[in-house]
XYZ file of C-alpha atoms in Angstrom:
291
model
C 0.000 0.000 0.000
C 1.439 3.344 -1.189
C 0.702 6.254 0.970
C 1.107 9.837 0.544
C 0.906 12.403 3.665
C 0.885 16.022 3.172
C 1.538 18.203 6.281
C 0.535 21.684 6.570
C 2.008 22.853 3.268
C 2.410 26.218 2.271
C 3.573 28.526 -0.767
C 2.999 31.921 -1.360
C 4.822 33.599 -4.474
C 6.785 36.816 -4.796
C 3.253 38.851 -5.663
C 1.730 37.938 -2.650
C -0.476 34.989 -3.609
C -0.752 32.453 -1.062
C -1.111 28.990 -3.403
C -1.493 26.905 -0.580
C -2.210 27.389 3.116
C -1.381 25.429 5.633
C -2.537 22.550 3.656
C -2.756 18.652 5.000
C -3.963 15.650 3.126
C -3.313 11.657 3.050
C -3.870 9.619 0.101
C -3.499 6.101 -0.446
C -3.968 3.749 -3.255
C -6.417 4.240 -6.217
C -7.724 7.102 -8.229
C -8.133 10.226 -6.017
C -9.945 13.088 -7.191
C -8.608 16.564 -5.769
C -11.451 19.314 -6.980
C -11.851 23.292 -7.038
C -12.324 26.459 -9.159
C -9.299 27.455 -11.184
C -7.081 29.618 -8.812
C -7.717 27.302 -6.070
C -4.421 26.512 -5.636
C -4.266 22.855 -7.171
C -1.183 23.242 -9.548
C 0.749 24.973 -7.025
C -0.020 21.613 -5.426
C 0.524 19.401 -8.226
C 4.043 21.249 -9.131
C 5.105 21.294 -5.419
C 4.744 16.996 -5.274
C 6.410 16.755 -8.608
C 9.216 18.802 -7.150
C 8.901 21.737 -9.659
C 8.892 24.040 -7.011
C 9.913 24.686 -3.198
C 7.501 25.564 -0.367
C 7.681 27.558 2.138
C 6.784 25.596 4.831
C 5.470 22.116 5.303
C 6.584 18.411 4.689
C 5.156 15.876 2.129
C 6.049 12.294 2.902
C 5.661 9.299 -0.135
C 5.929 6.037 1.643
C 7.721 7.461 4.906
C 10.040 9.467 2.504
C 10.152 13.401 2.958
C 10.233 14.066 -0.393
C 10.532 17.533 0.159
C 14.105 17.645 1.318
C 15.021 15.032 -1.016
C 13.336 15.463 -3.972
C 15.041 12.744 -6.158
C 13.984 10.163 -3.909
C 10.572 10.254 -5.332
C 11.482 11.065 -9.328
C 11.934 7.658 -10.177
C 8.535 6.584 -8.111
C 6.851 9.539 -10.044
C 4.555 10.104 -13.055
C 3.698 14.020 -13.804
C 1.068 14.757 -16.800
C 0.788 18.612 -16.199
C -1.515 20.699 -17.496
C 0.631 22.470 -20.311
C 2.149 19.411 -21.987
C 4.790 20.875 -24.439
C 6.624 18.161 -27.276
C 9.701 18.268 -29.194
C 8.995 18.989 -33.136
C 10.039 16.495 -35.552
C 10.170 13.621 -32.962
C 8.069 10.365 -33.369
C 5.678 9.157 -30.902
C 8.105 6.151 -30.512
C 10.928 8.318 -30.366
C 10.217 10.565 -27.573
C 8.285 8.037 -25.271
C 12.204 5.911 -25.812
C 13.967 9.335 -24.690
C 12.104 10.025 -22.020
C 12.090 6.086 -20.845
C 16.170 6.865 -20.995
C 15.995 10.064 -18.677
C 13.649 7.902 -16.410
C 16.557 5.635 -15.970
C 14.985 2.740 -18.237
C 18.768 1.775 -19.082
C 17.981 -1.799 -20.666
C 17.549 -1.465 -24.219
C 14.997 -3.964 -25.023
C 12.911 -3.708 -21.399
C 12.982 -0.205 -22.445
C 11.694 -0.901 -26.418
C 9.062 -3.591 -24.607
C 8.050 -0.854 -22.390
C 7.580 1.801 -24.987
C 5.267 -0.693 -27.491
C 3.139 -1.681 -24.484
C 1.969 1.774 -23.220
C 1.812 2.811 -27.320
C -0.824 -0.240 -27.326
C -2.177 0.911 -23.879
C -2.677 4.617 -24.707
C -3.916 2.994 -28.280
C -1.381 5.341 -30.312
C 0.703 2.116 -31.470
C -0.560 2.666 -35.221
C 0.403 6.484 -34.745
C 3.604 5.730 -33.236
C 5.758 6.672 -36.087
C 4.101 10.378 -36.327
C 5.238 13.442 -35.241
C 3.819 14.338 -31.824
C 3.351 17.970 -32.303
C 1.076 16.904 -34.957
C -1.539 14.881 -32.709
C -4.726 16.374 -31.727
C -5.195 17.726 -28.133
C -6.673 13.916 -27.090
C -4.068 12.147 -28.322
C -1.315 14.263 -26.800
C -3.090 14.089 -23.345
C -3.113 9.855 -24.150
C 0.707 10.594 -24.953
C 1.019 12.445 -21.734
C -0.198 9.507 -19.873
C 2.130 7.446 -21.857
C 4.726 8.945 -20.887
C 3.794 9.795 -16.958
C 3.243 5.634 -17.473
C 6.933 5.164 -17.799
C 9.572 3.570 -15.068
C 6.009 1.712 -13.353
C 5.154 4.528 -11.099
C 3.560 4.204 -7.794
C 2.498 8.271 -8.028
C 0.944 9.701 -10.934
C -0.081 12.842 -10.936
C -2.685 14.331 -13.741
C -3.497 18.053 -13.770
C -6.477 19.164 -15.592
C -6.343 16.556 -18.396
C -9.263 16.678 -19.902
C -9.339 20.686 -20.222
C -10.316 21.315 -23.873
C -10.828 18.318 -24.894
C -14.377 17.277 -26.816
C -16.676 14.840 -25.590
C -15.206 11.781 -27.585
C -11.779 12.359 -26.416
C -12.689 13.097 -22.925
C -14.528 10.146 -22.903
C -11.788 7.914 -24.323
C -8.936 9.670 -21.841
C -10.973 9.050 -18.671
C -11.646 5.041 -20.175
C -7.709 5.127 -20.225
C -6.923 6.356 -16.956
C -9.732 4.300 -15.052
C -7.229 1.290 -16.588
C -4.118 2.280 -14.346
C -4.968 0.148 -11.611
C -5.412 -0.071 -7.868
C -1.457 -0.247 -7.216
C -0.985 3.394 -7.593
C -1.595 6.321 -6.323
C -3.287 8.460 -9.063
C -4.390 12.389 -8.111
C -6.627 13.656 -10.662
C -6.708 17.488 -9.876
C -9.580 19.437 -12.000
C -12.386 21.819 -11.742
C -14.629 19.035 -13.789
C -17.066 17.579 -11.232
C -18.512 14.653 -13.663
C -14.535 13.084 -14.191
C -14.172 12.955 -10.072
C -17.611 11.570 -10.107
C -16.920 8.652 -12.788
C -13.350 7.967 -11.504
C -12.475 8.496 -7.955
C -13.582 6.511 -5.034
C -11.849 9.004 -3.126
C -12.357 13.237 -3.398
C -11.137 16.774 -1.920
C -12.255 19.977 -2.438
C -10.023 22.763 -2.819
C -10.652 26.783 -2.360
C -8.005 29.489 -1.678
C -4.657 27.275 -0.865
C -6.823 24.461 1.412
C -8.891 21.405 1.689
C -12.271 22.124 2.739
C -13.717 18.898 2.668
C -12.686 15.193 1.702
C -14.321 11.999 1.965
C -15.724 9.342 -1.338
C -18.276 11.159 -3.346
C -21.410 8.980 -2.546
C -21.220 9.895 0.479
C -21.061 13.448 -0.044
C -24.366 13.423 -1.846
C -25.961 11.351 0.356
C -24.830 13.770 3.477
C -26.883 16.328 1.367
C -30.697 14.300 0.651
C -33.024 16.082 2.019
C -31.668 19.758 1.763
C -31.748 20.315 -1.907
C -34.256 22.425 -3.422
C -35.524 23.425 -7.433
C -37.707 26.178 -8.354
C -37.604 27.990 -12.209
C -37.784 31.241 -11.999
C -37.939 34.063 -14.561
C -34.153 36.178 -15.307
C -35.350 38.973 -13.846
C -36.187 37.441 -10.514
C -32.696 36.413 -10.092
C -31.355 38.987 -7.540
C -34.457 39.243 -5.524
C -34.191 35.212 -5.154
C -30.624 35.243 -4.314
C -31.024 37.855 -1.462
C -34.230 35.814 0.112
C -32.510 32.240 -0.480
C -29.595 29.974 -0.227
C -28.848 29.919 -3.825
C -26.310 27.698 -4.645
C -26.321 27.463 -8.514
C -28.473 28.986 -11.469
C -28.937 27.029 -14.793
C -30.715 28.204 -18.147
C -33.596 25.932 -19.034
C -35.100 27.456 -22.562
C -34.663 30.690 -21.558
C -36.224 30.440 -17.775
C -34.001 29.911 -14.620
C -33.015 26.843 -13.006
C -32.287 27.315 -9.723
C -31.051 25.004 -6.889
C -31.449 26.464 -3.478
C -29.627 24.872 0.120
C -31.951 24.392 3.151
C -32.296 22.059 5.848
C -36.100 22.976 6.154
C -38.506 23.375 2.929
C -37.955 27.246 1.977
C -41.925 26.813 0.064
C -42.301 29.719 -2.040
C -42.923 26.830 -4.639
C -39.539 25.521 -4.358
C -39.674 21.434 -4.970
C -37.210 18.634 -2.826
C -34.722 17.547 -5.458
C -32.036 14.378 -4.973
C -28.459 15.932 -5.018
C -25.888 15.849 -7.240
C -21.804 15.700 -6.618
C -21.945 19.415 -8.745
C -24.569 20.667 -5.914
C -22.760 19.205 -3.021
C -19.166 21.340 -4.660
C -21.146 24.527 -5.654
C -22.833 24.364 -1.745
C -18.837 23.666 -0.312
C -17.492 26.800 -2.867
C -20.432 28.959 -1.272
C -20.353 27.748 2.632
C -18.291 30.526 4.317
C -14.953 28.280 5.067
């Protein structure tokens, strides 16, 4: 069992930002979904456990390893898909996944070839594998980028916003691929998607401003919520006065009315009907709860 323990981290960058604050989280095997807004602070995270950057204050242990002090302990244990993937031009598929098995410290030539075909056949690029990977569309680089993170059998993969930009098919086809990784690892899947934690992770956080404000598995986040969810449409221009009287906690367009879903532990009436929750209401009520 592969365990990672963060302990009150911290970063805050030369403009005053604070990234994370006092942050603390454990993690253990299996897919782990890590979820906020963008600026929450997750790939200040994500770049401070792939050792791209110091903290200020903190420790991060990987399997009783402080892998903050020693950041090349973890390197070979580590598989980082980040959110801005850049290639070489004019390198194959095959190519750069052999390169980058060499920097990993693959150093047998044919476990290293063997290695490279598999995740090809995994990632299901093998019949593009001879093309250019600048030339790939924005799913198949991700699938390279897991590929790649795939490398050296890491027991920590981390993925940061993969699926950003990507259309349905692809999305669809990337999230098939990294529900295949296995149990073994630990996988973080940071994004501000609610409906890839949903169909992934067993296992959630939410994120705002540089800390966790809640974790636990996602069914039980919804279920913690039955009973307090509420619908009503409404016309545009009763938006405000709604949002001043009730707990508002997200507003949809439905052909041209409003959708709204209101928090309360009581029936608010006013013609508002009992709704079952979604994970999306339960991380729109956690982004609005004064934390």
């Amino acid at each position: 069992m592969n365990t990672l323990i963060i302990n009150e981290l911290s970063k805050t960058y030369k403009n005053g930002v604070k990234a994370l604050d006092c942050l603390s989280l454990e993690i253990s095997n299996g897919m782990f979904g890590l979820l906020g807004p963008n600026g929450a602070g997750k790939s200040s995270l994500m770049k401070t456990l792939a050792g791209l950057q110091k903290a200020d204050h903190g420790e991060v242990r990987f399997n009783g390893q402080d892998i903050l002090k020693d950041s090349r302990s973890v390197k070979h244990q580590l598989g980082f898909l980040p959110q801005d993937f850049g290639v070489y031009p004019k390198v194959s598929a095959y190519d750069l996944l052999t390169h980058i098995a060499t920097l990993k410290g693959v150093s047998n030539a044919s476990e290293r070839k063997e290695q490279v075909l598999a995740l090809l056949q995994q990632t299901n690029l093998y019949t593009q594998r001879n093309k250019e990977v600048h030339t790939f569309s924005g799913g198949m680089r991700q699938r390279f980028g897991v590929a790649q993170a795939l490398l050296g059998d890491p027991k920590l993969i981390i993925v940061d916003e993969p699926t950003a930009g990507l259309d349905p098919e692809e999305r669809n086809r990337f999230n098939n691929l990294l529900s295949e990784i296995g149990e073994e690892k630990i996988v973080i899947l940071s994004t501000h998607l609610v409906e890839d934690v949903k169909n992934l992770c067993t296992q959630m956080a939410v994120m705002k401003k540089g800390r966790i404000i809640a974790r636990g598995k996602p069914a039980d986040f919804i279920s913690s919520m039955k009973g307090q969810l509420w619908e009503k449409t409404i016309s545009r221009v009763e938006r405000k006065k709604y949002e001043q009287d009730f707990n508002i906690i997200s507003a949809h367009l439905n052909m041209g009315s409003l959708l709204l879903h209101a928090y309360a532990i009581e029936d608010p009436s006013h013609g508002f009907k009992p709704i079952q929750p979604s994970l999306e209401d339960v991380y729109f009520h956690l982004l609005h709860a004064k934390n």
